[in-house]
mmCIF file of C-alpha atoms in Angstrom:
data_model
loop_
_atom_site.group_PDB
_atom_site.id
_atom_site.type_symbol
_atom_site.label_atom_id
_atom_site.label_comp_id
_atom_site.label_asym_id
_atom_site.label_seq_id
_atom_site.Cartn_x
_atom_site.Cartn_y
_atom_site.Cartn_z
ATOM 1 C CA MET H 278 138.316 241.112 87.229
ATOM 2 C CA SER H 279 137.143 243.915 84.644
ATOM 3 C CA GLU H 280 140.005 245.496 84.460
ATOM 4 C CA LEU H 281 141.924 242.303 84.102
ATOM 5 C CA ASN H 282 139.083 241.445 81.118
ATOM 6 C CA GLU H 283 141.267 243.799 79.308
ATOM 7 C CA HIS H 284 144.016 241.495 78.288
ATOM 8 C CA PRO H 285 143.297 239.322 75.740
ATOM 9 C CA ASN H 286 144.521 236.422 76.595
ATOM 10 C CA VAL H 287 142.263 236.482 80.410
ATOM 11 C CA ARG H 288 139.069 237.208 78.143
ATOM 12 C CA THR H 289 139.762 234.358 76.380
ATOM 13 C CA ALA H 290 140.366 231.948 79.635
ATOM 14 C CA VAL H 291 136.637 232.852 80.796
ATOM 15 C CA ARG H 292 135.561 232.786 76.898
ATOM 16 C CA TYR H 293 136.915 229.355 77.795
ATOM 17 C CA HIS H 294 135.782 228.230 81.384
ATOM 18 C CA ARG H 295 131.824 229.591 79.388
ATOM 19 C CA ALA H 296 132.388 226.303 77.218
ATOM 20 C CA VAL H 297 133.180 223.841 79.648
ATOM 21 C CA SER H 298 130.115 225.314 81.909
ATOM 22 C CA ARG H 299 127.793 224.672 78.488
ATOM 23 C CA PHE H 300 130.208 221.016 78.430
ATOM 24 C CA ALA H 301 131.935 221.948 75.537
ATOM 25 C CA VAL H 302 133.764 218.774 73.168
ATOM 26 C CA GLY H 303 135.452 218.398 69.998
ATOM 27 C CA GLU H 304 136.580 221.926 67.936
ATOM 28 C CA GLU H 305 134.498 223.665 69.846
ATOM 29 C CA LEU H 306 136.608 223.266 72.887
ATOM 30 C CA ALA H 307 139.522 222.347 70.629
ATOM 31 C CA ALA H 308 139.481 226.014 69.204
ATOM 32 C CA PHE H 309 140.547 227.194 72.614
ATOM 33 C CA PHE H 310 143.831 225.059 72.588
ATOM 34 C CA HIS H 311 147.661 225.000 71.119
ATOM 35 C CA PRO H 312 148.264 221.370 68.606
ATOM 36 C CA ASP H 313 150.926 220.891 70.561
ATOM 37 C CA ALA H 314 148.467 221.426 74.019
ATOM 38 C CA VAL H 315 149.264 220.039 77.872
ATOM 39 C CA HIS H 316 146.824 220.300 80.814
ATOM 40 C CA THR H 317 148.179 219.000 83.453
ATOM 41 C CA GLN H 318 146.249 217.943 86.954
ATOM 42 C CA LEU H 319 148.058 218.055 90.120
ATOM 43 C CA PRO H 320 147.121 214.986 92.842
ATOM 44 C CA ASN H 321 143.316 215.437 94.102
ATOM 45 C CA ALA H 322 140.847 214.341 95.722
ATOM 46 C CA LEU H 323 139.314 212.487 92.127
ATOM 47 C CA PHE H 324 143.235 212.038 90.632
ATOM 48 C CA PRO H 325 144.934 210.705 93.490
ATOM 49 C CA ASP H 326 148.034 211.040 90.507
ATOM 50 C CA GLY H 327 147.197 213.206 88.884
ATOM 51 C CA THR H 328 147.136 213.048 85.338
ATOM 52 C CA VAL H 329 148.302 214.651 82.148
ATOM 53 C CA ARG H 330 147.264 215.156 79.118
ATOM 54 C CA PRO H 331 147.356 216.514 74.851
ATOM 55 C CA LEU H 332 144.456 217.642 73.301
ATOM 56 C CA PRO H 333 143.587 214.540 72.322
ATOM 57 C CA ASP H 334 143.004 212.490 76.132
ATOM 58 C CA LEU H 335 141.382 215.915 76.877
ATOM 59 C CA ILE H 336 139.190 216.464 74.445
ATOM 60 C CA ALA H 337 138.073 212.729 74.787
ATOM 61 C CA ALA H 338 137.537 213.536 78.697
ATOM 62 C CA ALA H 339 135.705 216.029 78.271
ATOM 63 C CA GLU H 340 133.441 213.267 76.311
ATOM 64 C CA GLN H 341 133.420 210.769 79.615
ATOM 65 C CA GLY H 342 132.369 214.465 81.449
ATOM 66 C CA ARG H 343 129.389 214.688 79.477
ATOM 67 C CA LYS H 344 128.094 211.324 80.301
ATOM 68 C CA LEU H 345 129.132 212.191 84.254
ATOM 69 C CA LEU H 346 127.784 215.358 85.088
ATOM 70 C CA ALA H 347 123.592 216.365 84.388
ATOM 71 C CA ASP H 348 125.415 220.241 85.270
ATOM 72 C CA GLN H 349 128.341 222.720 85.737
ATOM 73 C CA HIS H 350 129.140 225.342 86.343
ATOM 74 C CA PHE H 351 132.536 227.122 86.641
ATOM 75 C CA GLU H 352 133.022 230.708 88.177
ATOM 76 C CA VAL H 353 135.451 232.865 87.725
ATOM 77 C CA ILE H 354 136.611 234.608 91.229
ATOM 78 C CA ASN H 355 139.794 236.254 89.931
ATOM 79 C CA THR H 356 142.443 236.382 87.643
ATOM 80 C CA VAL H 357 146.008 238.319 87.501
ATOM 81 C CA ALA H 358 147.679 237.704 84.076
ATOM 82 C CA SER H 359 151.270 238.540 83.019
ATOM 83 C CA GLY H 360 151.910 238.353 79.571
ATOM 84 C CA ALA H 361 151.318 235.064 78.005
ATOM 85 C CA GLN H 362 150.497 233.416 81.723
ATOM 86 C CA VAL H 363 146.827 233.735 83.104
ATOM 87 C CA ALA H 364 146.678 232.870 86.266
ATOM 88 C CA LEU H 365 142.552 232.174 87.691
ATOM 89 C CA GLU H 366 140.946 231.218 90.784
ATOM 90 C CA VAL H 367 137.978 229.266 90.318
ATOM 91 C CA THR H 368 134.934 227.708 92.180
ATOM 92 C CA TRP H 369 133.236 224.252 89.887
ATOM 93 C CA THR H 370 130.110 222.982 90.762
ATOM 94 C CA GLY H 371 128.920 220.200 89.262
ATOM 95 C CA THR H 372 125.769 217.767 89.736
ATOM 96 C CA LEU H 373 126.742 213.415 89.177
ATOM 97 C CA ALA H 374 124.137 212.688 86.618
ATOM 98 C CA VAL H 375 125.034 209.197 88.112
ATOM 99 C CA SER H 376 125.762 206.751 90.401
ATOM 100 C CA LEU H 377 130.075 206.698 91.176
ATOM 101 C CA GLY H 378 131.431 204.772 93.594
ATOM 102 C CA ASP H 379 129.729 205.500 97.066
ATOM 103 C CA LEU H 380 128.218 208.954 95.190
ATOM 104 C CA ARG H 381 124.536 208.970 94.432
ATOM 105 C CA ALA H 382 123.341 210.155 91.400
ATOM 106 C CA GLY H 383 121.932 214.052 92.043
ATOM 107 C CA GLN H 384 125.420 214.561 94.494
ATOM 108 C CA ILE H 385 126.191 218.774 94.029
ATOM 109 C CA LEU H 386 130.199 218.834 93.638
ATOM 110 C CA ARG H 387 132.217 221.753 94.317
ATOM 111 C CA ALA H 388 136.002 222.299 94.114
ATOM 112 C CA HIS H 389 138.219 225.898 94.246
ATOM 113 C CA ILE H 390 140.839 225.596 91.597
ATOM 114 C CA ALA H 391 143.710 227.815 90.710
ATOM 115 C CA ALA H 392 144.340 226.753 87.314
ATOM 116 C CA PHE H 393 147.279 228.684 85.679
ATOM 117 C CA LEU H 394 147.341 229.274 81.262
ATOM 118 C CA GLU H 395 149.669 229.628 78.858
ATOM 119 C CA PHE H 396 149.061 230.958 76.130
ATOM 120 C CA ARG H 397 150.909 230.543 72.290
ATOM 121 C CA ASP H 398 149.308 231.969 69.576
ATOM 122 C CA GLY H 399 146.138 233.121 71.559
ATOM 123 C CA LYS H 400 145.639 230.447 72.755
ATOM 124 C CA ILE H 401 146.415 227.631 75.867
ATOM 125 C CA ILE H 402 149.506 225.660 75.072
ATOM 126 C CA ALA H 403 149.761 223.982 78.855
ATOM 127 C CA GLN H 404 146.723 224.765 81.490
ATOM 128 C CA ARG H 405 148.097 223.185 85.175
ATOM 129 C CA ASN H 406 144.992 222.899 87.885
ATOM 130 C CA TYR H 407 145.321 223.144 91.835
ATOM 131 C CA ASP H 408 141.715 221.513 92.564
ATOM 132 C CA CYS H 409 140.505 221.643 95.909
ATOM 133 C CA TYR H 410 137.549 219.063 96.895
ATOM 134 C CA GLU H 411 135.240 220.171 99.490
ATOM 135 C CA ARG H 412 134.709 216.987 101.331
ATOM 136 C CA LEU H 413 133.705 213.755 98.704
ATOM 137 C CA SER H 414 130.842 211.992 101.540
ATOM 138 C CA PRO H 415 128.226 209.271 100.214
ATOM 139 C CA ALA H 416 124.851 210.940 100.261
ATOM 140 C CA ALA H 417 121.918 209.478 102.819
ATOM 141 C CA PRO H 418 119.661 208.164 100.855
ATOM 142 C CA GLY H 419 117.241 211.091 100.013
ATOM 143 C CA GLU H 420 119.700 212.663 99.790
ATOM 144 C CA ASN H 421 121.771 214.840 97.001
ATOM 145 C CA GLY H 422 124.552 217.684 98.594
ATOM 146 C CA GLY H 423 126.117 215.220 100.566
ATOM 147 C CA ALA H 424 128.837 215.839 98.093
ATOM 148 C CA HIS H 425 130.301 219.054 97.005
ATOM 149 C CA ASN H 426 132.446 218.896 94.409
ATOM 150 C CA THR H 427 134.873 217.137 88.968
ATOM 151 C CA PRO H 428 136.634 215.578 84.577
ATOM 152 C CA ALA H 429 137.482 212.081 85.047
ATOM 153 C CA LEU H 430 134.381 214.301 85.835
ATOM 154 C CA LYS H 431 135.484 217.434 85.085
ATOM 155 C CA THR H 432 138.060 219.345 81.957
ATOM 156 C CA SER H 433 138.954 221.900 82.834
#
């Protein structure tokens, strides 16, 4: 990945994922995006109908994620850049701060993500996520790691 990090859009994409890992919100998060940006999550275990969010809704989802998660981490495994497009292979891990349905506070969730970002003027104008969540199963009493997988949990 070090060779690809030389591409300016890849550097921005990696910085963006690091900021989201820190629960960046508001202006800090918005700084990565073009004002006309749209974030699309394709259907997955947490969002069976998928989501399409313009920038204000993306910022609001990040705020919600801060309340639902105790921590989260995005590990960028691979990147490919071509012109204004960047493709990322990412592993996301988060720990629930609160119980959510059958999932208990403290459970560790995990998703394997393919994210496709399109840039305009050095900012993200479009992001499409294909999130593959590991089995979301309730933790047994006294067990933290029963589920592996995020914005209503994850924002990226």
